[in-house]
mmCIF file of C-alpha atoms in Angstrom:
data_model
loop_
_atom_site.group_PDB
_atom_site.id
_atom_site.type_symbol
_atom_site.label_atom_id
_atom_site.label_comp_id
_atom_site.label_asym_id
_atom_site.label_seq_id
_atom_site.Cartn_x
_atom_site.Cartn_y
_atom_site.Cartn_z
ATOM 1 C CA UNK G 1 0.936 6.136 -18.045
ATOM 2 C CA UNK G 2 3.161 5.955 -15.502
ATOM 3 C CA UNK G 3 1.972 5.478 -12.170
ATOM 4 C CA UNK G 4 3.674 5.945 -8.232
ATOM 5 C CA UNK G 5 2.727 3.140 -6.041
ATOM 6 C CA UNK G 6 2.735 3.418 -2.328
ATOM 7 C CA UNK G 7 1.912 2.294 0.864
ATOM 8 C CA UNK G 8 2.350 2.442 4.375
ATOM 9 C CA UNK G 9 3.258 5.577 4.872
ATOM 10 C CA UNK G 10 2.444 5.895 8.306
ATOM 11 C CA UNK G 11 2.833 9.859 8.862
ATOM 12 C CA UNK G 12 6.504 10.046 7.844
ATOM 13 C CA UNK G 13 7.075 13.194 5.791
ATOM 14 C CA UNK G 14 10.458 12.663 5.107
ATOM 15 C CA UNK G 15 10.618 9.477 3.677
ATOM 16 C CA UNK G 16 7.102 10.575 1.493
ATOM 17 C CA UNK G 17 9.580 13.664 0.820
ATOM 18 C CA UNK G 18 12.178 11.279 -0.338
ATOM 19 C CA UNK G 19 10.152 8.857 -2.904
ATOM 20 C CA UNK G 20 8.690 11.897 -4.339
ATOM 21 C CA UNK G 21 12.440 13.241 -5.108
ATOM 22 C CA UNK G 22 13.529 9.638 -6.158
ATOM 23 C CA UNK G 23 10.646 8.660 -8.128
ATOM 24 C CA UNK G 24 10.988 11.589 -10.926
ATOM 25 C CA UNK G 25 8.114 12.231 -13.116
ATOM 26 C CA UNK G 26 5.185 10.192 -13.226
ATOM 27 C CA UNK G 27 1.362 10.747 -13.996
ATOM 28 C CA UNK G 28 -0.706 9.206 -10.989
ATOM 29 C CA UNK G 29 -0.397 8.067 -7.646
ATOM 30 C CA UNK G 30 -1.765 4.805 -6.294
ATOM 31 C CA UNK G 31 -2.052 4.738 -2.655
ATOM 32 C CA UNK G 32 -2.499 1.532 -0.715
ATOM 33 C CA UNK G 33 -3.190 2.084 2.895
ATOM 34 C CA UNK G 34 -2.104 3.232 6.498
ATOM 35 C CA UNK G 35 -0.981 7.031 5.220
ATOM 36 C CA UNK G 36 -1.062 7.406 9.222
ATOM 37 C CA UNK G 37 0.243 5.874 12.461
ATOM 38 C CA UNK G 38 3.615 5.549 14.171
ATOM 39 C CA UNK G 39 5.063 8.926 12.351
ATOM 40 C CA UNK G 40 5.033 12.820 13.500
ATOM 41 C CA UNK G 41 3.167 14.113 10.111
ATOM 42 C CA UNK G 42 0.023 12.885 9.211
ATOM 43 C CA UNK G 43 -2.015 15.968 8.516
ATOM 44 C CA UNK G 44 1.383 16.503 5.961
ATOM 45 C CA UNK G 45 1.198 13.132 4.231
ATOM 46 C CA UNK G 46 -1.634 13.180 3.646
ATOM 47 C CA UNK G 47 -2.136 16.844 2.664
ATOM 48 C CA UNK G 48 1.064 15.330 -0.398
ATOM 49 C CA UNK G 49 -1.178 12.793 -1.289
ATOM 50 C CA UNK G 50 -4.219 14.771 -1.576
ATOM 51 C CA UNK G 51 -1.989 17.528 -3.971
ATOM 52 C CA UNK G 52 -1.600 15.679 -6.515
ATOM 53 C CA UNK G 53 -4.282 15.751 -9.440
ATOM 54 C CA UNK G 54 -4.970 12.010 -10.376
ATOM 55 C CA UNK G 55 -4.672 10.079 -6.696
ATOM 56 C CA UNK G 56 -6.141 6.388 -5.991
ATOM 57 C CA UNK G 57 -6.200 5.615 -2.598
ATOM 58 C CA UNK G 58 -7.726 3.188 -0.622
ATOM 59 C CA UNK G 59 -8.208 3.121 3.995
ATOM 60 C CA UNK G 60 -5.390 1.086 6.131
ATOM 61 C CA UNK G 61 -6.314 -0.479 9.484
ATOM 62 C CA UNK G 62 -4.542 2.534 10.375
ATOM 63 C CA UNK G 63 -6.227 4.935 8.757
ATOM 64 C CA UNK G 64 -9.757 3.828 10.139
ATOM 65 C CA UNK G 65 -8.754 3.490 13.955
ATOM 66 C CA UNK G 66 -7.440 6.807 13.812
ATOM 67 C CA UNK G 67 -10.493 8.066 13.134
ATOM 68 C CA UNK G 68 -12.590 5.765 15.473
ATOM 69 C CA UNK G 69 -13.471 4.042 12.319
ATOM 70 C CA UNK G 70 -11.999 0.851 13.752
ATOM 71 C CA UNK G 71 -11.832 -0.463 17.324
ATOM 72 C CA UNK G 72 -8.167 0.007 18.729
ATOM 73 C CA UNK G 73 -8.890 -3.391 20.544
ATOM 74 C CA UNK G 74 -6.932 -5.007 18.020
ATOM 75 C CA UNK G 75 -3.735 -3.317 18.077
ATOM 76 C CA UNK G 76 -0.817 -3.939 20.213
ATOM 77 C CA UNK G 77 0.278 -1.618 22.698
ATOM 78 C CA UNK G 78 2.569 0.508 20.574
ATOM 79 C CA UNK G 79 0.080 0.758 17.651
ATOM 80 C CA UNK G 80 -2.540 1.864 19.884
ATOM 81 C CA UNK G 81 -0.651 4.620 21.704
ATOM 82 C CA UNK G 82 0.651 6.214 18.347
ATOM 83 C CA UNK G 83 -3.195 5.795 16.870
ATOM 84 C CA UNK G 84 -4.539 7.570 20.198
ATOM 85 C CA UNK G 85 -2.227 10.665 19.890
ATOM 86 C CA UNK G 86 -2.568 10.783 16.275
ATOM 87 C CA UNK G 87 -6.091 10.761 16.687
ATOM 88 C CA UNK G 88 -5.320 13.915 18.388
ATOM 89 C CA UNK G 89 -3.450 15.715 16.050
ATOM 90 C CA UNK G 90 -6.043 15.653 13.169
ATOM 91 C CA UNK G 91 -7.766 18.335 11.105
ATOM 92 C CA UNK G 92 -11.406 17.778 10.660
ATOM 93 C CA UNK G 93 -9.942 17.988 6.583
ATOM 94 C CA UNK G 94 -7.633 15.006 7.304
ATOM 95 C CA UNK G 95 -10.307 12.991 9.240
ATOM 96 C CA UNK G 96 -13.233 13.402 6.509
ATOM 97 C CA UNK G 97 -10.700 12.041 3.552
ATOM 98 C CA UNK G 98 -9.696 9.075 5.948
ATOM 99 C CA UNK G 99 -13.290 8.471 6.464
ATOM 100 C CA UNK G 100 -13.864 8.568 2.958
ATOM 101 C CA UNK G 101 -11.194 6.320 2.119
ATOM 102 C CA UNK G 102 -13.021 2.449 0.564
ATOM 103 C CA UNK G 103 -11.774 -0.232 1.698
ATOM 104 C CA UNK G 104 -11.476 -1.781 -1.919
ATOM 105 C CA UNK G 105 -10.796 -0.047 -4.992
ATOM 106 C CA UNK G 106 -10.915 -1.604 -9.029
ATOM 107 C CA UNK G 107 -8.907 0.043 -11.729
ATOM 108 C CA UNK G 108 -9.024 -2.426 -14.397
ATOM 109 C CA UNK G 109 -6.426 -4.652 -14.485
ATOM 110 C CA UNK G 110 -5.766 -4.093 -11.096
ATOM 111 C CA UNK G 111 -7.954 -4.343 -8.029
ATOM 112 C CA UNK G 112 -6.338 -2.650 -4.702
ATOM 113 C CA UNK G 113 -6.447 -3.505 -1.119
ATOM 114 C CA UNK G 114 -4.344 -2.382 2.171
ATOM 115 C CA UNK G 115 -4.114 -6.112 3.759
ATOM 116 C CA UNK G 116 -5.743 -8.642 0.728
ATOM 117 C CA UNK G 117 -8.374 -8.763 -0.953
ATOM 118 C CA UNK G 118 -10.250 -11.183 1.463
ATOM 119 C CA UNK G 119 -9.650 -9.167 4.075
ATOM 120 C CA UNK G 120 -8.568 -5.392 3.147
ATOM 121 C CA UNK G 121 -7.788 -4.198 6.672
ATOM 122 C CA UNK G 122 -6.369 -7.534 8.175
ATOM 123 C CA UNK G 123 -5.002 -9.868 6.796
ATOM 124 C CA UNK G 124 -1.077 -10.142 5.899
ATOM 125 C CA UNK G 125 0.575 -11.438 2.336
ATOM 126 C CA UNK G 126 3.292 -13.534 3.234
ATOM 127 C CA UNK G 127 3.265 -16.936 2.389
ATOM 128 C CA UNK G 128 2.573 -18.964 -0.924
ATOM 129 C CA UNK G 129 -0.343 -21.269 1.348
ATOM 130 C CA UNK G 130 -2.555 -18.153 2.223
ATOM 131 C CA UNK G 131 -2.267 -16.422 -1.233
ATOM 132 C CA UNK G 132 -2.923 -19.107 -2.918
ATOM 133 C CA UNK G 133 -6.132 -19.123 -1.576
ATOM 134 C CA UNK G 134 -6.735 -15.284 -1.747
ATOM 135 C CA UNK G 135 -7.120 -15.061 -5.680
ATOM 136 C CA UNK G 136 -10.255 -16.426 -5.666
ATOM 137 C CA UNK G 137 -11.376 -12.826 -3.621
ATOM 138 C CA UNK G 138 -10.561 -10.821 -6.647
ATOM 139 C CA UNK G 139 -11.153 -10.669 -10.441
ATOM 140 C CA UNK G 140 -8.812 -8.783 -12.346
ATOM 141 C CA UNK G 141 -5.844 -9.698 -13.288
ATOM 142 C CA UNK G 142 -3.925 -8.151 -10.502
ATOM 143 C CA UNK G 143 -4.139 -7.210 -6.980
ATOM 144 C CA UNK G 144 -2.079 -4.538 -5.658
ATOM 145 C CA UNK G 145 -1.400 -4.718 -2.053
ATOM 146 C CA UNK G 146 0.422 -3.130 1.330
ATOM 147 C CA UNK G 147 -0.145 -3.841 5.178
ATOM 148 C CA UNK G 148 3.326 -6.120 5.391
ATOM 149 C CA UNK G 149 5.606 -3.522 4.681
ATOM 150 C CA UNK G 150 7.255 -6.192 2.536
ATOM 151 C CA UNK G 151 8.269 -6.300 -1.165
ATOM 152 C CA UNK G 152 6.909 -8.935 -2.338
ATOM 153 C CA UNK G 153 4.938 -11.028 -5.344
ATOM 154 C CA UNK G 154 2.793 -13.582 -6.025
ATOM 155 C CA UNK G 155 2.133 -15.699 -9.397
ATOM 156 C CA UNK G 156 -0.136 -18.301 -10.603
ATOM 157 C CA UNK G 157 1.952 -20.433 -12.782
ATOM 158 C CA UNK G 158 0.445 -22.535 -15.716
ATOM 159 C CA UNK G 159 0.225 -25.112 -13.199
ATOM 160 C CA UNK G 160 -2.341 -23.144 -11.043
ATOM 161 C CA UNK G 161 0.772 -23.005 -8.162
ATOM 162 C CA UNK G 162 1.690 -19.695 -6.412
ATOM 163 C CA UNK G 163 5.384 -18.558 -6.465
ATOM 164 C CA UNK G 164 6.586 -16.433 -4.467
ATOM 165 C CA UNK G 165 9.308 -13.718 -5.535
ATOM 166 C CA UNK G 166 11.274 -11.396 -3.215
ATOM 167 C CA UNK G 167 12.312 -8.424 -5.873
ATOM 168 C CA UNK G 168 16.069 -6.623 -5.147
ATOM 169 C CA UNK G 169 16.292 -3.092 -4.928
ATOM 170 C CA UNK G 170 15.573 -1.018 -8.241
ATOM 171 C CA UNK G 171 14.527 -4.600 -9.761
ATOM 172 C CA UNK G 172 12.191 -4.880 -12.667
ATOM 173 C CA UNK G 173 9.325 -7.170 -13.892
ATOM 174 C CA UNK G 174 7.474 -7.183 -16.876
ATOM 175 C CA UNK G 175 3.729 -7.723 -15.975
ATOM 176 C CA UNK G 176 2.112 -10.423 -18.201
ATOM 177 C CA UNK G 177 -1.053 -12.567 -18.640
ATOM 178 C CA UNK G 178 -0.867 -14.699 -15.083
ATOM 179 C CA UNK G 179 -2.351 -13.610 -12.272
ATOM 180 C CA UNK G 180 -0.734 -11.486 -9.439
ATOM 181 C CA UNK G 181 -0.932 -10.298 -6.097
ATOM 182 C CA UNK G 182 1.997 -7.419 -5.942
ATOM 183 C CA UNK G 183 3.308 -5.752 -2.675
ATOM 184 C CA UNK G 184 5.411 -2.378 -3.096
ATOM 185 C CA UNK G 185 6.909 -2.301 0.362
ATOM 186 C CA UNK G 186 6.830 0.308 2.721
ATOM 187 C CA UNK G 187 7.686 4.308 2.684
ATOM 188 C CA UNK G 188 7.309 5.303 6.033
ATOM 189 C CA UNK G 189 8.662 1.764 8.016
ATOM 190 C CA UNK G 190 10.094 -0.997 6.082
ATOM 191 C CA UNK G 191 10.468 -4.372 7.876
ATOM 192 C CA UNK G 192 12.567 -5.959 5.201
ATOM 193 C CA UNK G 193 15.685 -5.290 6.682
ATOM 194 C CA UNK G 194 16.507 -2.335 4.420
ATOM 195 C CA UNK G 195 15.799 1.045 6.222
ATOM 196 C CA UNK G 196 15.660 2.768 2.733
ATOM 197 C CA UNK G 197 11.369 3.983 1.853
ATOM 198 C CA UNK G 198 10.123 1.407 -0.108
ATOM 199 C CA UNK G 199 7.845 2.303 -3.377
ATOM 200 C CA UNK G 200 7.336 0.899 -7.104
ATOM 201 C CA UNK G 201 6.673 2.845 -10.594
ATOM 202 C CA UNK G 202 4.023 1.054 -12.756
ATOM 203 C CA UNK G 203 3.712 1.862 -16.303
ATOM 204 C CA UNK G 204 0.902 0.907 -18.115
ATOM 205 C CA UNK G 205 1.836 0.436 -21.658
ATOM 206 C CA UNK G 206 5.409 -1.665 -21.559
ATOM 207 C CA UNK G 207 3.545 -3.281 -17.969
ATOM 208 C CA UNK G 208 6.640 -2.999 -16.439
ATOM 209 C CA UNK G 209 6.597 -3.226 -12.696
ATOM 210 C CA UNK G 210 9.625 -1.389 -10.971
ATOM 211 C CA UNK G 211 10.561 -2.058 -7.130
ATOM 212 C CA UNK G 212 12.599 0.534 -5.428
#
């Protein structure tokens, strides 16, 4: 099978548009969080995401204050603007999936989570110190993350050490029998210094990971 993975869309149709013309064919779509906030188009985004016949998604810390799911206390002032008049622009159809949205979701090997799977709404994946300590919050194999709007991955070596890697464009990596905490990057608002919409292609029976 081969599956789309994204995240952080944040209500921008165009670059959604965009992955769906890069990515090609594919069977599923894996959805990790914050389809809403910042962008013009969430009622569209997620209306794409909802179209497609086998979707996994999980709720973003975006995706529950926009609803009044989560306290906007939290966010900074930019955030909470953009959530308010998104909040606005809803269909009752958009607010009851968001709603519906876990937190949490297991698809075994793979466990997915917006932020970690410590804390799925909060916290960030960035550094080898805090992930280390995040594997013991999930039991698969791997955890599939967003909430950074970073590529980026995580392995336990032999040695029970997390390394980090930072994956190039269009890079590849074969998915074997350590544990991993995976990050696709970003569609709708990268912030790894490439403006390009950020996604990954998973397929299940070579287990190769693809970063784009």
């Amino acid at each position: 099978m081969r599956i789309l993975v994204v995240s952080d869309i944040h209500a921008n149709l165009t670059a959604l548009d965009a992955v769906l013309e890069d990515a090609g064919m594919f069977d599923a779509v894996w959805c990790l969080g914050d389809l809403v906030g910042y962008g013009p188009d969430p009622n569209e985004c997620v209306q794409r995401i909802r179209d497609f016949p086998e979707v996994l998604c999980i709720g973003g810390n975006h995706d529950k204050a926009a609803i009044g799911d989560l306290s906007l206390d939290a966010f900074n002032g930019e955030a909470r603007r953009a959530l308010e008049w998104t909040h606005r622009q809803l269909t009752p159809e958009t607010i009851q999936f968001l709603h519906e949205l876990p937190e949490r979701q297991v698809q075994e090997p793979y466990t997915l989570a917006h932020g970690s799977p410590r804390r799925p709404l909060w916290e960030y994946l960035l550094d080898a110190p805090r992930v280390q300590t995040s594997f013991a919050f999930f039991k698969t194999l791997y955890c599939l993350v967003g909430h950074s709007h970073v590529a980026i991955a995580f392995q336990l070596n032999e040695r029970n050490r997390c390394v980090t890697y930072l994956p190039s464009h269009s890079s590849t990596f074969v998915l074997g029998y350590q544990r991993m905490i995976i990050n696709p990057g970003s569609v709708g608002q990268p912030r790894d210094q490439d403006p390009r919409a950020a996604y990954s292609l998973l397929d299940t029976d070579t287990m190769e990971w693809e970063w784009h």
